[in-house]
PDB file of C-alpha atoms in Angstrom:
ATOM      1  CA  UNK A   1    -292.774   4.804   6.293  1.00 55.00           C
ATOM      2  CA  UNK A   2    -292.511   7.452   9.102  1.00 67.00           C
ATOM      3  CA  UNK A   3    -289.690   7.531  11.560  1.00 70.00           C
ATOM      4  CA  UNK A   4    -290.362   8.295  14.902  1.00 71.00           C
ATOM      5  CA  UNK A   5    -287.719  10.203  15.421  1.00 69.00           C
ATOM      6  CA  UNK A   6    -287.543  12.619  12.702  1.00 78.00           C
ATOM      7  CA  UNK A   7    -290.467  14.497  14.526  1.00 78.00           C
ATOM      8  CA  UNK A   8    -288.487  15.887  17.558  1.00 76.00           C
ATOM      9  CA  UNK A   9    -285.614  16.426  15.212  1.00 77.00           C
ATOM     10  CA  UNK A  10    -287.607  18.758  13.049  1.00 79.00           C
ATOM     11  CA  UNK A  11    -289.067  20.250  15.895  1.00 77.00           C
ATOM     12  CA  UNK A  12    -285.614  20.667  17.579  1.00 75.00           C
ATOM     13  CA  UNK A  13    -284.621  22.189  14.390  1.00 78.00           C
ATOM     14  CA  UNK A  14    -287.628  24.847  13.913  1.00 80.00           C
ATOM     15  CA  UNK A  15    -286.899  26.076  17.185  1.00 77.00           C
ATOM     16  CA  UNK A  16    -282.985  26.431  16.722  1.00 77.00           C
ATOM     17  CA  UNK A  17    -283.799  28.760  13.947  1.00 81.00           C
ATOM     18  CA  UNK A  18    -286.585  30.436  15.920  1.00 81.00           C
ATOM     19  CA  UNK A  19    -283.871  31.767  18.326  1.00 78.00           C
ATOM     20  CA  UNK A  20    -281.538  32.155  15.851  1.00 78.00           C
ATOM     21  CA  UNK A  21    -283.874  34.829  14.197  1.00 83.00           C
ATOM     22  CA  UNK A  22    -284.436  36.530  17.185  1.00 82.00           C
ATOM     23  CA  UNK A  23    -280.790  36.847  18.128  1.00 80.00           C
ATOM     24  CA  UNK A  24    -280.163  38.339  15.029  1.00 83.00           C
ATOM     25  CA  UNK A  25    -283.598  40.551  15.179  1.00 85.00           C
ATOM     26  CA  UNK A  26    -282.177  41.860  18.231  1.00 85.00           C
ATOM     27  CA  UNK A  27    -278.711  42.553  16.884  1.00 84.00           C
ATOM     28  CA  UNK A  28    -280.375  43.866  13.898  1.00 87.00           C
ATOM     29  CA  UNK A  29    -282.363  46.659  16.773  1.00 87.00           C
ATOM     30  CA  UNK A  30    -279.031  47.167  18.257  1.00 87.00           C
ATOM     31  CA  UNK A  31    -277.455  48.401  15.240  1.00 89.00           C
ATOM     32  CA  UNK A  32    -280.541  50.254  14.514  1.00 89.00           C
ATOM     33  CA  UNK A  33    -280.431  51.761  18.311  1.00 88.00           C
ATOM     34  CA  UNK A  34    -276.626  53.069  17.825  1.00 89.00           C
ATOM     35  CA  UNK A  35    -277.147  54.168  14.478  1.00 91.00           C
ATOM     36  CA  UNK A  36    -279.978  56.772  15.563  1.00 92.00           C
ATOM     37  CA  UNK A  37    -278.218  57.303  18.868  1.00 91.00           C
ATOM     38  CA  UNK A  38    -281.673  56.126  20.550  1.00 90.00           C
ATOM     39  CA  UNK A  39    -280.162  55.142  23.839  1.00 91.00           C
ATOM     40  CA  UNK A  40    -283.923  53.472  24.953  1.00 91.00           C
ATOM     41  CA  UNK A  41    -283.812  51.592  21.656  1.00 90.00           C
ATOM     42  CA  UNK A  42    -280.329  50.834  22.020  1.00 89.00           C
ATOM     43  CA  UNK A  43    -280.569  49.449  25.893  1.00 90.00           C
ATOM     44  CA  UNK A  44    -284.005  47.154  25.045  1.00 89.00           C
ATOM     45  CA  UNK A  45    -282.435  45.801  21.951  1.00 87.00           C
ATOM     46  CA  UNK A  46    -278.881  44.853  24.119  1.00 86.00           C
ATOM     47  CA  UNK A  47    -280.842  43.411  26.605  1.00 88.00           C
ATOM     48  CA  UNK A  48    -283.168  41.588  24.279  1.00 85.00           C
ATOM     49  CA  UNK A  49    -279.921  40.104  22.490  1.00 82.00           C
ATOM     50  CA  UNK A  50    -278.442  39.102  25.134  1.00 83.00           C
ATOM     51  CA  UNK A  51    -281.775  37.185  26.454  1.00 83.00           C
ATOM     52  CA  UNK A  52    -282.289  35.833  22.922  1.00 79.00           C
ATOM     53  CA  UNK A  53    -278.304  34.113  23.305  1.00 78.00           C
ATOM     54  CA  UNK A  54    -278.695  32.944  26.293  1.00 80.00           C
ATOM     55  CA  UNK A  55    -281.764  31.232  25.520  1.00 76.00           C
ATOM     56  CA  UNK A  56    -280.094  29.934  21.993  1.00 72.00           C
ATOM     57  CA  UNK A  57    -277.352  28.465  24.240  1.00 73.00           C
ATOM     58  CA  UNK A  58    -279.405  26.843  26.608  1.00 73.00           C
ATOM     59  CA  UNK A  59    -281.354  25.512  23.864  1.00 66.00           C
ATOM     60  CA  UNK A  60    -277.924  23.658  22.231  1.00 62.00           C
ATOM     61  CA  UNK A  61    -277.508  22.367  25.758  1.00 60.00           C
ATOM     62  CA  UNK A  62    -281.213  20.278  25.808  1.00 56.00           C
ATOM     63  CA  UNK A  63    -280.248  19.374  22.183  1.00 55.00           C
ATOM     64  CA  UNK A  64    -276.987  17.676  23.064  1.00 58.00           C
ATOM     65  CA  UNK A  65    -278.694  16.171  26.360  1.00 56.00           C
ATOM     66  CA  UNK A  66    -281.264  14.558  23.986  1.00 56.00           C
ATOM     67  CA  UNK A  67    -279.006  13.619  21.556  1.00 58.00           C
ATOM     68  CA  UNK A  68    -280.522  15.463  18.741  1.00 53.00           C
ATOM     69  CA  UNK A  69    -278.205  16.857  16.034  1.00 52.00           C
ATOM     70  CA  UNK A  70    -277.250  20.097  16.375  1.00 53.00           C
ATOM     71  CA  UNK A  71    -274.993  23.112  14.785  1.00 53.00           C
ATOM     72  CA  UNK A  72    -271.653  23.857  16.735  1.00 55.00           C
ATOM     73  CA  UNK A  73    -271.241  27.099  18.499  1.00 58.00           C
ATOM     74  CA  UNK A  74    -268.466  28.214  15.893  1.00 56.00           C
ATOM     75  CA  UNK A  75    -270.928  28.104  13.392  1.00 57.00           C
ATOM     76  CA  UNK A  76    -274.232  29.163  15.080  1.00 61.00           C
ATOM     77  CA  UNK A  77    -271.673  32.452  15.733  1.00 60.00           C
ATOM     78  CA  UNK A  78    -270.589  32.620  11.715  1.00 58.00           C
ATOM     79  CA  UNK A  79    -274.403  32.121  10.945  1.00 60.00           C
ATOM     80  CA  UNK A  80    -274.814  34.948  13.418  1.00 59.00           C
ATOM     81  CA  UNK A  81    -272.399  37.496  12.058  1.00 59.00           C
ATOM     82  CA  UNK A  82    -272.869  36.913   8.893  1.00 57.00           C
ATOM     83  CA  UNK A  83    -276.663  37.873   8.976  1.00 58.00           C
ATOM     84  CA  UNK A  84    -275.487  41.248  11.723  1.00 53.00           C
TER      85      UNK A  84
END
């Protein structure tokens, strides 16, 4: 009783909220960075968000080309603030 497809979905899935957690690590460091006024921690932690994004969005982008199921950029964003 094992689908063959419910592997790469769950796999698909891990890593969506792999990059998820480190966009929000990253925001988490940026907040930390203005907070202490630590411009070095401030300018690693931007760039390191910013990274982390573009990586979750190109990540959506393979998911939709395969045809895996995956959350809509509204609510990736929601999920995203919510957590900041």
């Amino acid at each position: 009783m094992s689908d063959p497809g419910l592997q790469r979905e769950r796999t698909a899935l891990a890593w969506t909220r792999t990059a998820a957690v480190s966009v929000v690590s990253a925001l988490l460091l940026v907040r930390l960075g203005l907070h202490t006024g630590s411009r070095p921690l401030f300018l690693a932690a931007a760039a390191a968000a910013a990274l982390s994004a573009v990586l979750v969005r190109r990540r959506g982008g393979l998911l939709a080309v395969t045809g895996l199921a995956t959350a809509t950029g509204a609510l990736t964003l929601a999920g995203l603030l919510l957590t900041a």
